Coordinates of C-alpha atoms and ligand atoms in Angstrom, one line a residue:
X1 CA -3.1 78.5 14.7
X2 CA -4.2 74.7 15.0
X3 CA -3.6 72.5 11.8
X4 CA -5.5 72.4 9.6
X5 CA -7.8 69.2 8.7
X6 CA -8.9 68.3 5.2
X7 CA -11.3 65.7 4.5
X8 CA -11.0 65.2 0.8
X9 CA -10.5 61.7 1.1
X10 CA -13.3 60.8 3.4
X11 CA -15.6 62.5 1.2
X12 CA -14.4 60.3 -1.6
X13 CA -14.9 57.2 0.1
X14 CA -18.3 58.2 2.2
X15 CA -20.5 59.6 -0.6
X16 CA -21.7 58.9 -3.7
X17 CA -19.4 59.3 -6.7
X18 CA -22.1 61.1 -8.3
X19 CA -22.2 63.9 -5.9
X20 CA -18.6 64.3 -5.1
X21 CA -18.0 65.5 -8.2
X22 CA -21.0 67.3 -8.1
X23 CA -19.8 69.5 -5.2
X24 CA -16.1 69.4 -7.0
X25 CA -17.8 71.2 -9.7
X26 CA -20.0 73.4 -8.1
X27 CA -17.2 74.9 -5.7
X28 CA -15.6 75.4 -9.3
X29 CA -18.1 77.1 -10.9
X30 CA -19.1 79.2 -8.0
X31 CA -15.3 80.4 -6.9
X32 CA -15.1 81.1 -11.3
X33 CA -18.0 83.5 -10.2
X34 CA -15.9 85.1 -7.0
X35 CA -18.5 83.3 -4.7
X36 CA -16.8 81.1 -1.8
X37 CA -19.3 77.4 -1.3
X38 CA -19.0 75.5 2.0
X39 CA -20.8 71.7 2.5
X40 CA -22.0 72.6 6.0
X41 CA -23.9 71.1 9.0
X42 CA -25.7 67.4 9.6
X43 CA -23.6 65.9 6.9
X44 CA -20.4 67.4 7.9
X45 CA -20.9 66.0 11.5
X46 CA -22.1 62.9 9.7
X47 CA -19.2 62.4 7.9
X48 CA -16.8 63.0 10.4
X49 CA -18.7 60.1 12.3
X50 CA -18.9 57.8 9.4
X51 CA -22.7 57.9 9.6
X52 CA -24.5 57.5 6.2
X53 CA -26.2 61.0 5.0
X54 CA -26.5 61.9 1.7
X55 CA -28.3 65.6 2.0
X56 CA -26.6 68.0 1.2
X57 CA -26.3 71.4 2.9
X58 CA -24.2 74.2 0.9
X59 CA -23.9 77.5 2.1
X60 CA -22.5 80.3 -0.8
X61 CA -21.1 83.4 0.0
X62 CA -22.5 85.5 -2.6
X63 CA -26.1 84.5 -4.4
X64 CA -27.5 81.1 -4.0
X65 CA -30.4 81.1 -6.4
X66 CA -28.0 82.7 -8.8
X67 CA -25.5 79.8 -8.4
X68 CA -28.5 77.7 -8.6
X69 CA -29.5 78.6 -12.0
X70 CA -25.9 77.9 -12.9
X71 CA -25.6 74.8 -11.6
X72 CA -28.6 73.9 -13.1
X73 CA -26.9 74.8 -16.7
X74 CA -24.7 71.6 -16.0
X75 CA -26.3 69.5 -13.8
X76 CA -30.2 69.5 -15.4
X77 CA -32.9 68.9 -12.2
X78 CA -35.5 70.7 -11.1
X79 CA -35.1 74.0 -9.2
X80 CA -37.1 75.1 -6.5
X81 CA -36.2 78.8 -5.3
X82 CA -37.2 81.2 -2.1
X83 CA -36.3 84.7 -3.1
X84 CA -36.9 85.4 0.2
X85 CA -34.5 83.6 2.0
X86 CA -32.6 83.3 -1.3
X87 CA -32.5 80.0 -1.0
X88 CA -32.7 77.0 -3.8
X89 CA -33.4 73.9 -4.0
X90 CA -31.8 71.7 -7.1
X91 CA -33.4 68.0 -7.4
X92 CA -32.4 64.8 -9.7
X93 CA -33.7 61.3 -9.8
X94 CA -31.7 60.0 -7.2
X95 CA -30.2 63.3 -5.3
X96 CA -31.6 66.9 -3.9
X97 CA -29.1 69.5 -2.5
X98 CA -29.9 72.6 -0.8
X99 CA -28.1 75.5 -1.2
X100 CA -28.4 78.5 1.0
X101 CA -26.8 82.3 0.9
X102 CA -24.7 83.1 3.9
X103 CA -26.7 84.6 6.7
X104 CA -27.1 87.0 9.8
X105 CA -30.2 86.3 11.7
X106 CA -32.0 88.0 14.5
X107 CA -34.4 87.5 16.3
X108 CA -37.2 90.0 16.9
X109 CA -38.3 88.1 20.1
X110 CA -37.9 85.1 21.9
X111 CA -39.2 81.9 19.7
X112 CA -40.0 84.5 16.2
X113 CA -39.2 83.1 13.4
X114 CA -36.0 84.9 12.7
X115 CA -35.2 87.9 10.4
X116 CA -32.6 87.5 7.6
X117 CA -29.6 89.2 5.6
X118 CA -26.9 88.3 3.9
X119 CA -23.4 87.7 5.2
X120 CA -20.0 85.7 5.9
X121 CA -20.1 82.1 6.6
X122 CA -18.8 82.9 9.8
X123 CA -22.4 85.1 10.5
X124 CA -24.3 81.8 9.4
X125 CA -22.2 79.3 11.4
X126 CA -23.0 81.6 14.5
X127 CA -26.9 81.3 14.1
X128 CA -26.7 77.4 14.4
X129 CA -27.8 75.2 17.1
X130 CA -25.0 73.1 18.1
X131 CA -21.5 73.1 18.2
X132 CA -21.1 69.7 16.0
X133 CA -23.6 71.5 13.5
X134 CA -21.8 74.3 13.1
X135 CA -18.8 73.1 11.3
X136 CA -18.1 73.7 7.3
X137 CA -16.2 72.2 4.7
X138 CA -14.6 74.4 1.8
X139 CA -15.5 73.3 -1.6
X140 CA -13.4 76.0 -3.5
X141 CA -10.8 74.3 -5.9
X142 CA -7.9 75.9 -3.5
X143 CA -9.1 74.4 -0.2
X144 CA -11.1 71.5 -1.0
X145 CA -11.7 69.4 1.9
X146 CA -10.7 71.5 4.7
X147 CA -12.5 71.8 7.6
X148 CA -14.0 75.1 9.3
X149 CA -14.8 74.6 13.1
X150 CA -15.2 78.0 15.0
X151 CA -17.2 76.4 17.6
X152 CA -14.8 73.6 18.7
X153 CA -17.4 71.1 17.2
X154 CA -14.6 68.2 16.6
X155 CA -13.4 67.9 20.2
X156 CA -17.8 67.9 20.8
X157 CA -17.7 64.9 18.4
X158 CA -14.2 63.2 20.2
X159 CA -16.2 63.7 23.6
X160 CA -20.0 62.9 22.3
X161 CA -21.1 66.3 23.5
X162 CA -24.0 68.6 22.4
X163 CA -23.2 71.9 23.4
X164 CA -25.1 75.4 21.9
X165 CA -23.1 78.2 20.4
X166 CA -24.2 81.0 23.2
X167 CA -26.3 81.3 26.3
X168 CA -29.1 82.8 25.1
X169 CA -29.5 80.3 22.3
X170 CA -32.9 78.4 23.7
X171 CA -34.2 81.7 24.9
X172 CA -33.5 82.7 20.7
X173 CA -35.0 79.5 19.1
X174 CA -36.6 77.1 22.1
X175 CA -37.2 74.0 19.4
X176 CA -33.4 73.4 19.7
X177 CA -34.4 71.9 23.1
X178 CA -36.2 69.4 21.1
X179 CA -33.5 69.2 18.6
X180 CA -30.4 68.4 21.1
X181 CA -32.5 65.4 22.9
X182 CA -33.0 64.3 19.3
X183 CA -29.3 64.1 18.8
X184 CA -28.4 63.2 21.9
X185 CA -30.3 60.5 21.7
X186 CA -29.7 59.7 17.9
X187 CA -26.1 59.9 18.2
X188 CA -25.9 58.2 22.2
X189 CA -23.9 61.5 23.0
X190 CA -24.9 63.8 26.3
X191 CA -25.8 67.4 26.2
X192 CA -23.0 69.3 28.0
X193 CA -23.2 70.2 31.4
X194 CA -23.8 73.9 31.2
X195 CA -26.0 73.2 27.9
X196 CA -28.0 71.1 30.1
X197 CA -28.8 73.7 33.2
X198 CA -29.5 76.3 30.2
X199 CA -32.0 73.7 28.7
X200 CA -33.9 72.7 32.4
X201 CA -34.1 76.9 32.6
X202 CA -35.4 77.3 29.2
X203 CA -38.1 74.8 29.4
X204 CA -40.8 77.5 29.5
X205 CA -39.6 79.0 26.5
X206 CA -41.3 76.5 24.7
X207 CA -44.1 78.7 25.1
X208 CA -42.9 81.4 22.9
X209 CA -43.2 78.6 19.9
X210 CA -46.0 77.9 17.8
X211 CA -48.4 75.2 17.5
X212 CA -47.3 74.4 14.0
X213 CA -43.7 74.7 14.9
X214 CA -44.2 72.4 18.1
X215 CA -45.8 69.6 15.9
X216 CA -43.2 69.9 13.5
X217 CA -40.6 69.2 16.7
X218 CA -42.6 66.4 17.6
X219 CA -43.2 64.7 14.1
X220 CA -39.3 64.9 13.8
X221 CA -39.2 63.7 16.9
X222 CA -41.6 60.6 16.0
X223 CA -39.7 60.0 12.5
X224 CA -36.6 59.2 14.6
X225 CA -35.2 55.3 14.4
X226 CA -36.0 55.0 18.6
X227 CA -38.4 58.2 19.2
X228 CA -38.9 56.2 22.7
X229 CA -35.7 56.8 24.0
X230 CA -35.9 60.9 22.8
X231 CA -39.5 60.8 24.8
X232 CA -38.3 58.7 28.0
X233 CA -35.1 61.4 28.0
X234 CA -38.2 64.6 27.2
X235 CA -40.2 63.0 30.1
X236 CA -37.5 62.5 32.5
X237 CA -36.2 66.5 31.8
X238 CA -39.8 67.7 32.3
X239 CA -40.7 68.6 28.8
X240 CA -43.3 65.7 27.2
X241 CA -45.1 67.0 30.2
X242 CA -44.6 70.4 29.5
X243 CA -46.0 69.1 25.7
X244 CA -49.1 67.4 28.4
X245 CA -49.2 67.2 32.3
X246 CA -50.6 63.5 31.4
X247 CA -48.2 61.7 29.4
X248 CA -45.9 59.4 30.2
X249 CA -42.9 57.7 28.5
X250 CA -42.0 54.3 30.3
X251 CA -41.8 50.4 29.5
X252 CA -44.6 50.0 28.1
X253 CA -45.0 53.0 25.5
X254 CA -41.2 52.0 24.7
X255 CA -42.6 48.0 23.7
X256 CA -45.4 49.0 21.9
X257 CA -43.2 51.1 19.8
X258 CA -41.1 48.4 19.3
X259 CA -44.4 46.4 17.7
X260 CA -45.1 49.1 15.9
X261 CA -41.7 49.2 13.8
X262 CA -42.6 45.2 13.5
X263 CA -46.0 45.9 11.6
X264 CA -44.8 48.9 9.5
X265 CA -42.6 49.1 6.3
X266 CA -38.5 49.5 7.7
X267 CA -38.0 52.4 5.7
X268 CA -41.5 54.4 6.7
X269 CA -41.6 54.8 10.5
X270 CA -45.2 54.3 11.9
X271 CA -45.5 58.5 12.6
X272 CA -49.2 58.6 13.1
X273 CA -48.9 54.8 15.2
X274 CA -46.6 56.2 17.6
X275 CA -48.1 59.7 18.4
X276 CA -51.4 57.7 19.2
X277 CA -49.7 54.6 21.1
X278 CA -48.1 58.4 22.9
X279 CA -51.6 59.5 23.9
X280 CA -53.4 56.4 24.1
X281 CA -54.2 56.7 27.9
X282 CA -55.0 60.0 27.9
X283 CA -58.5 60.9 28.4
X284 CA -61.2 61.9 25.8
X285 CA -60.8 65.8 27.5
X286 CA -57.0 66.0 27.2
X287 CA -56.7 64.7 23.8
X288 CA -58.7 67.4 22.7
X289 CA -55.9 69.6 25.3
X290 CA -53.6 67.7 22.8
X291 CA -55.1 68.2 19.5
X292 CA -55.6 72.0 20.0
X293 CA -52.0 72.1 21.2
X294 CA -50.9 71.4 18.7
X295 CA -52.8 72.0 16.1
X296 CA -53.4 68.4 15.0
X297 CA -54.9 67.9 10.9
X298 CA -58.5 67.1 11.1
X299 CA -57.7 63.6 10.2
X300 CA -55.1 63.4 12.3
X301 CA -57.4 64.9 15.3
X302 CA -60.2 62.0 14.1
X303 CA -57.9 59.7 14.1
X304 CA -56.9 60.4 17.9
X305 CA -60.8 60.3 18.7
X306 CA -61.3 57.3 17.1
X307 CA -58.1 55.3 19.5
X308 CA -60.7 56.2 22.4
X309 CA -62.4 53.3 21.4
X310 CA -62.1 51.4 25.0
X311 CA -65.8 50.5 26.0
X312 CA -66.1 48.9 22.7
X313 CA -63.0 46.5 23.7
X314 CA -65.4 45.1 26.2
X315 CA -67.5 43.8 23.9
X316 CA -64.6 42.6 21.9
X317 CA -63.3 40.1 24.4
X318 CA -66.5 37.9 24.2
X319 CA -64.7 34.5 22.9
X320 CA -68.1 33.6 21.1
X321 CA -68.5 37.3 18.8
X322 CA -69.7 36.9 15.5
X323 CA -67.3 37.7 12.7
X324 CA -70.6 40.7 11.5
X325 CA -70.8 41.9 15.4
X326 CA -67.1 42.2 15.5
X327 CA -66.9 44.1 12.0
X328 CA -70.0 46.7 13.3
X329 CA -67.9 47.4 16.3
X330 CA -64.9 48.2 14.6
X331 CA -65.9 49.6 11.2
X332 CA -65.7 53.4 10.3
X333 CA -63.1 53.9 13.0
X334 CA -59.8 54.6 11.3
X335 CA -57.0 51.8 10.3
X336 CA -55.0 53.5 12.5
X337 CA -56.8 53.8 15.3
X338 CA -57.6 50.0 15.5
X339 CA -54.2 49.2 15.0
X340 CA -53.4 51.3 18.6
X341 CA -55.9 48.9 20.0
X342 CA -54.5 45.8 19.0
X343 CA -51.0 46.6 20.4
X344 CA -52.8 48.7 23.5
X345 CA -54.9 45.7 24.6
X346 CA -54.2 43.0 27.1
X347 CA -56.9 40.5 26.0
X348 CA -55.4 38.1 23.6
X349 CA -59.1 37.6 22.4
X350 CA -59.7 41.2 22.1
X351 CA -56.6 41.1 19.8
X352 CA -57.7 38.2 17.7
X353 CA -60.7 39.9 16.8
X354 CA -59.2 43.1 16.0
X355 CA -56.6 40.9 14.0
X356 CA -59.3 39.4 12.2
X357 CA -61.1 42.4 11.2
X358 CA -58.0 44.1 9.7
X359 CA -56.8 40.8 7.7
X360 CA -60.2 40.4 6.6
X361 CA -63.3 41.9 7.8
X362 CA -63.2 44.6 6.5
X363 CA -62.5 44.1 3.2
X364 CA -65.6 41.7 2.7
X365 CA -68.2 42.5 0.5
X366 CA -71.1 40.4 -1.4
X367 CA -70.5 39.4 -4.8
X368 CA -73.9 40.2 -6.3
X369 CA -74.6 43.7 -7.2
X370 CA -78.1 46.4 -7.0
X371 CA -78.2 45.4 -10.5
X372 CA -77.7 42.0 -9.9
X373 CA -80.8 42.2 -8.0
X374 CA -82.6 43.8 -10.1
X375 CA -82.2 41.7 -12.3
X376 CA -83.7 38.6 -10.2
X377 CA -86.8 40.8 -10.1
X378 CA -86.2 42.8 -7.0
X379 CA -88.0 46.6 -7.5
X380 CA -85.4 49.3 -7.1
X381 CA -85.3 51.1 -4.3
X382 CA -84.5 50.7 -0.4
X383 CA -85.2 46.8 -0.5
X384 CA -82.0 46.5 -2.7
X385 CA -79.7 48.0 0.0
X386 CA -81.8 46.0 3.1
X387 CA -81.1 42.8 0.8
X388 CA -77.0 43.9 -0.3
X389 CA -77.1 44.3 4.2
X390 CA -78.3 41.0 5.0
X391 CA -76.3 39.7 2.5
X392 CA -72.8 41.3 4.0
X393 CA -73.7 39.8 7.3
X394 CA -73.9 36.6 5.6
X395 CA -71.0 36.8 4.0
X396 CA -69.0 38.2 7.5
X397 CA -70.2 35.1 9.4
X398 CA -69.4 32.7 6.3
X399 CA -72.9 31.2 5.7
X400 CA -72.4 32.2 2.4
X401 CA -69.2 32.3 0.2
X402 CA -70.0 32.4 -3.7
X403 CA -71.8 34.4 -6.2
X404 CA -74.1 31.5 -7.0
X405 CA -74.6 30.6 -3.0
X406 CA -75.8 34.7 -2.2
X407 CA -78.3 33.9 -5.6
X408 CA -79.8 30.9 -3.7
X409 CA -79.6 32.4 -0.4
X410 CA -81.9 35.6 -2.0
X411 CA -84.3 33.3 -3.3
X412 CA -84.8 31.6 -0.5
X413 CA -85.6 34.4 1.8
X414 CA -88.2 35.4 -1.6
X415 CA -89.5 32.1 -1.5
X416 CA -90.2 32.0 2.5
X417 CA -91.5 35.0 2.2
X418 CA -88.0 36.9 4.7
X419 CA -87.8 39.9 1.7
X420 CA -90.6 41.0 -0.4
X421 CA -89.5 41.7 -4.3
Ligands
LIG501 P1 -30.7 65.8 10.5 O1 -29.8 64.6 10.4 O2 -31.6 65.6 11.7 O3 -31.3 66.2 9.3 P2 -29.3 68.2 10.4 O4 -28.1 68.6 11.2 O5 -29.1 68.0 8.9 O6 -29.7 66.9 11.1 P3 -31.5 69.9 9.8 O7 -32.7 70.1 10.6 O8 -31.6 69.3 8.5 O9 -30.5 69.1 10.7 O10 -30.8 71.3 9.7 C1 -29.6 71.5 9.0 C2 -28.7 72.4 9.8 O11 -29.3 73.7 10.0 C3 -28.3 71.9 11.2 O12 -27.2 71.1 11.1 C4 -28.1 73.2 11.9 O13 -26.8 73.7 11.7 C5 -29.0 74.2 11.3 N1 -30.3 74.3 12.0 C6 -31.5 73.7 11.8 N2 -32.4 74.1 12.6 C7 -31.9 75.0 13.5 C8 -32.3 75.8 14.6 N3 -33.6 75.6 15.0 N4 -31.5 76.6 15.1 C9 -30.2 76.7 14.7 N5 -29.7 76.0 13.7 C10 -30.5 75.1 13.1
LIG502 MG1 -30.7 67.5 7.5

């Protein structure tokens, strides 16, 4: 038998205080009950790498949402349960844990979602997708800390390996090729040799999984801290074509992506800026390939649409544009879509307009109001919205720039006769 390895301490010293004796006290309270609780999966390989990860994954041989509702008794939150997975969810301010009942899955067919009963730790270890996810920690008072690895997932850590559990594990569940080149990437390990030739052969097994759960791969994918080097690695294996003949992961997808992180908030990563940076030189007919593939939201599918903006980019590189001809080009497209262009183009003119209209085109407006209008003695009616027009242009190209100047300016196109009353 080999030794055994507790991690008591590192738990101490890598998590929260708060949640240590969290999990102290749940794998009291569920062993008082005769139910065994493990800490299991991403944070357990986490931890053993000293990577930061604070959600918690506990498997419970016995009844989840039952030990759930206990835990709750002590630990107030909010409580989320799916009787049919029996699964809960318990949340706090700061903290959410998941806690799941020991499994046996199978799988129907290829790429099904799978069907579920209850069982031993060991029968839910054995579903998962990698050898360093597979591992467990005991949380029972008896043998806190120790560390259950059937799978050989430490000396897979030691060597920086992703290896699956069984041959037939892509054929079973084909996102896990998306998952290892997200770990393999996240984690700078390799996929192991024979995990690799199983992956190459199991490419078209991505066919047996749905749209929605393909997206899903993909946003994960996206929400990664370098999805560019996950996409270059896809690419290079034959799968981001597999995903569409026509795209490409290379230099410059991998610098724009870079930009990208440099205009959005450090702890949001620019999802939908990356996905259309990703199928930015795709045509107009294979985005919609894309959008069906996949499944994309409605918004999500306009905002693709609206990247294909590349004839008006012609327009947009004429040094002497007015600010107003610059906003109609641009306006009504989505914030997003804009933003694609201004990191896509190579004109540095094209760019300063594009830069201008999202500092500050498009958030002018005139000052005076319908009812300011009125008010000077202009009937209601369509005149008011030709006047409140001219007036925006004026106020785009800066001939105008107060309440009192847009007054003047209205009287004087009364007074020359430019807009009846
Ligand atoms: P991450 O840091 O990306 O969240 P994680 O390991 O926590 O990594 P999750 O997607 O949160 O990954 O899933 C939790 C655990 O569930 C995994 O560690 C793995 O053991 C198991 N798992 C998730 N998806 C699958 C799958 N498709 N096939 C098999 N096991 C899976
Ligand atoms: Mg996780």
């Amino acid at each position: 038998m080999s030794e055994i390895i507790n991690l008591a301490s590192r738990i101490q010293k890598q998590l929260p205080a708060e949640l240590v004796r969290f999990m102290q006290a749940a794998g009291e309270i569920a062993d008082s009950q005769g139910q065994s609780l493990y800490l299991v999966g991403g944070v357990v390989r986490d931890l053993l790498l000293g990577r930061s990860n604070f959600d918690l994954d506990l498997v419970v041989e016995g009844d989840a949402i039952n030990l759930a509702h206990r835990l709750a008794q002590n630990y107030p939150g909010e409580i989320t349960t799916h009787p049919r997975f029996n699964t809960a969810k318990l949340r706090w301010d700061k903290w959410s844990v998941d806690l799941t009942t020991a499994r046996s899955e199978t799988y129907a067919r290829p790429g099904a979602l799978p069907s579920v009963k209850s069982g031993s730790l060991r029968n839910d270890l054995s579903r998962r997708d990698f050898t360093v996810n597979a591992m467990a920690i005991h949380l029972d008072p008896n043998h806190y800390g120790n560390l259950i690895d059937l799978y050989d997932g430490m000396p897979d850590l030691e060597h920086k390996l992703i290896r699956i559990l069984h041959e037939k594990s892509f054929v079973d569940d084909a996102t896990r090729i998306w998952r290892g080149l997200r770990y393999e990437q996240r984690l700078n390990f390799h996929l192991e040799e024979s995990t690799l030739k199983l992956l190459k052969r199991d490419i078209p097994m991505l066919d047996t999984i749905s749209s929605d759960r393909i997206r899903h791969e993909l946003e994960l994918v996206l929400k990664e801290e370098f999805p560019e080097k996950v996409l270059r690695r896809a690419e290079e294996l034959g799968i981001l074509q597999w995903l569409h003949p026509s795209l490409k992961s290379n230099g410059w997808l991998s610098d724009r992506f870079e930009q990208a992180r440099q205009l959005s908030s450090p702890t949001l990563p620019p999802v939908g800026l990356y996905l259309t940076l990703l199928t930015y030189h795709l045509t107009e007919a294979e985005a919609e390939q894309l959008i069906t593939k996949l499944r994309l939201s409605k918004s999500l599918a306009q905002t693709l649409r609206d990247t294909n903006i590349k004839a008006r980019l012609q327009s947009l590189a004429d040094p002497a544009l007015p600010p107003s001809s610059i906003y109609h080009l641009l306006h009504g497209y989505s914030p997003v879509a804009i933003t694609t262009n201004l990191l896509a183009s190579d004109s540095s003119i094209v760019r300063q307009h594009i830069q201008l209209f999202l500092n500050k085109l498009r958030y002018v407006k005139p000052t005076l109001t319908g009812n300011d209008l009125q008010s000077i003695g202009i009937s209601p009616g369509p005149r008011i919205k030709e006047i409140l027009n001219r007036l925006h242009e004026a106020r785009l190209d800066g001939q105008v720039t107060s309440k009192q100047g847009e007054e003047e300016m209205v009287k004087g196109w009364l007074a020359k006769g430019i807009v009846d009353r």
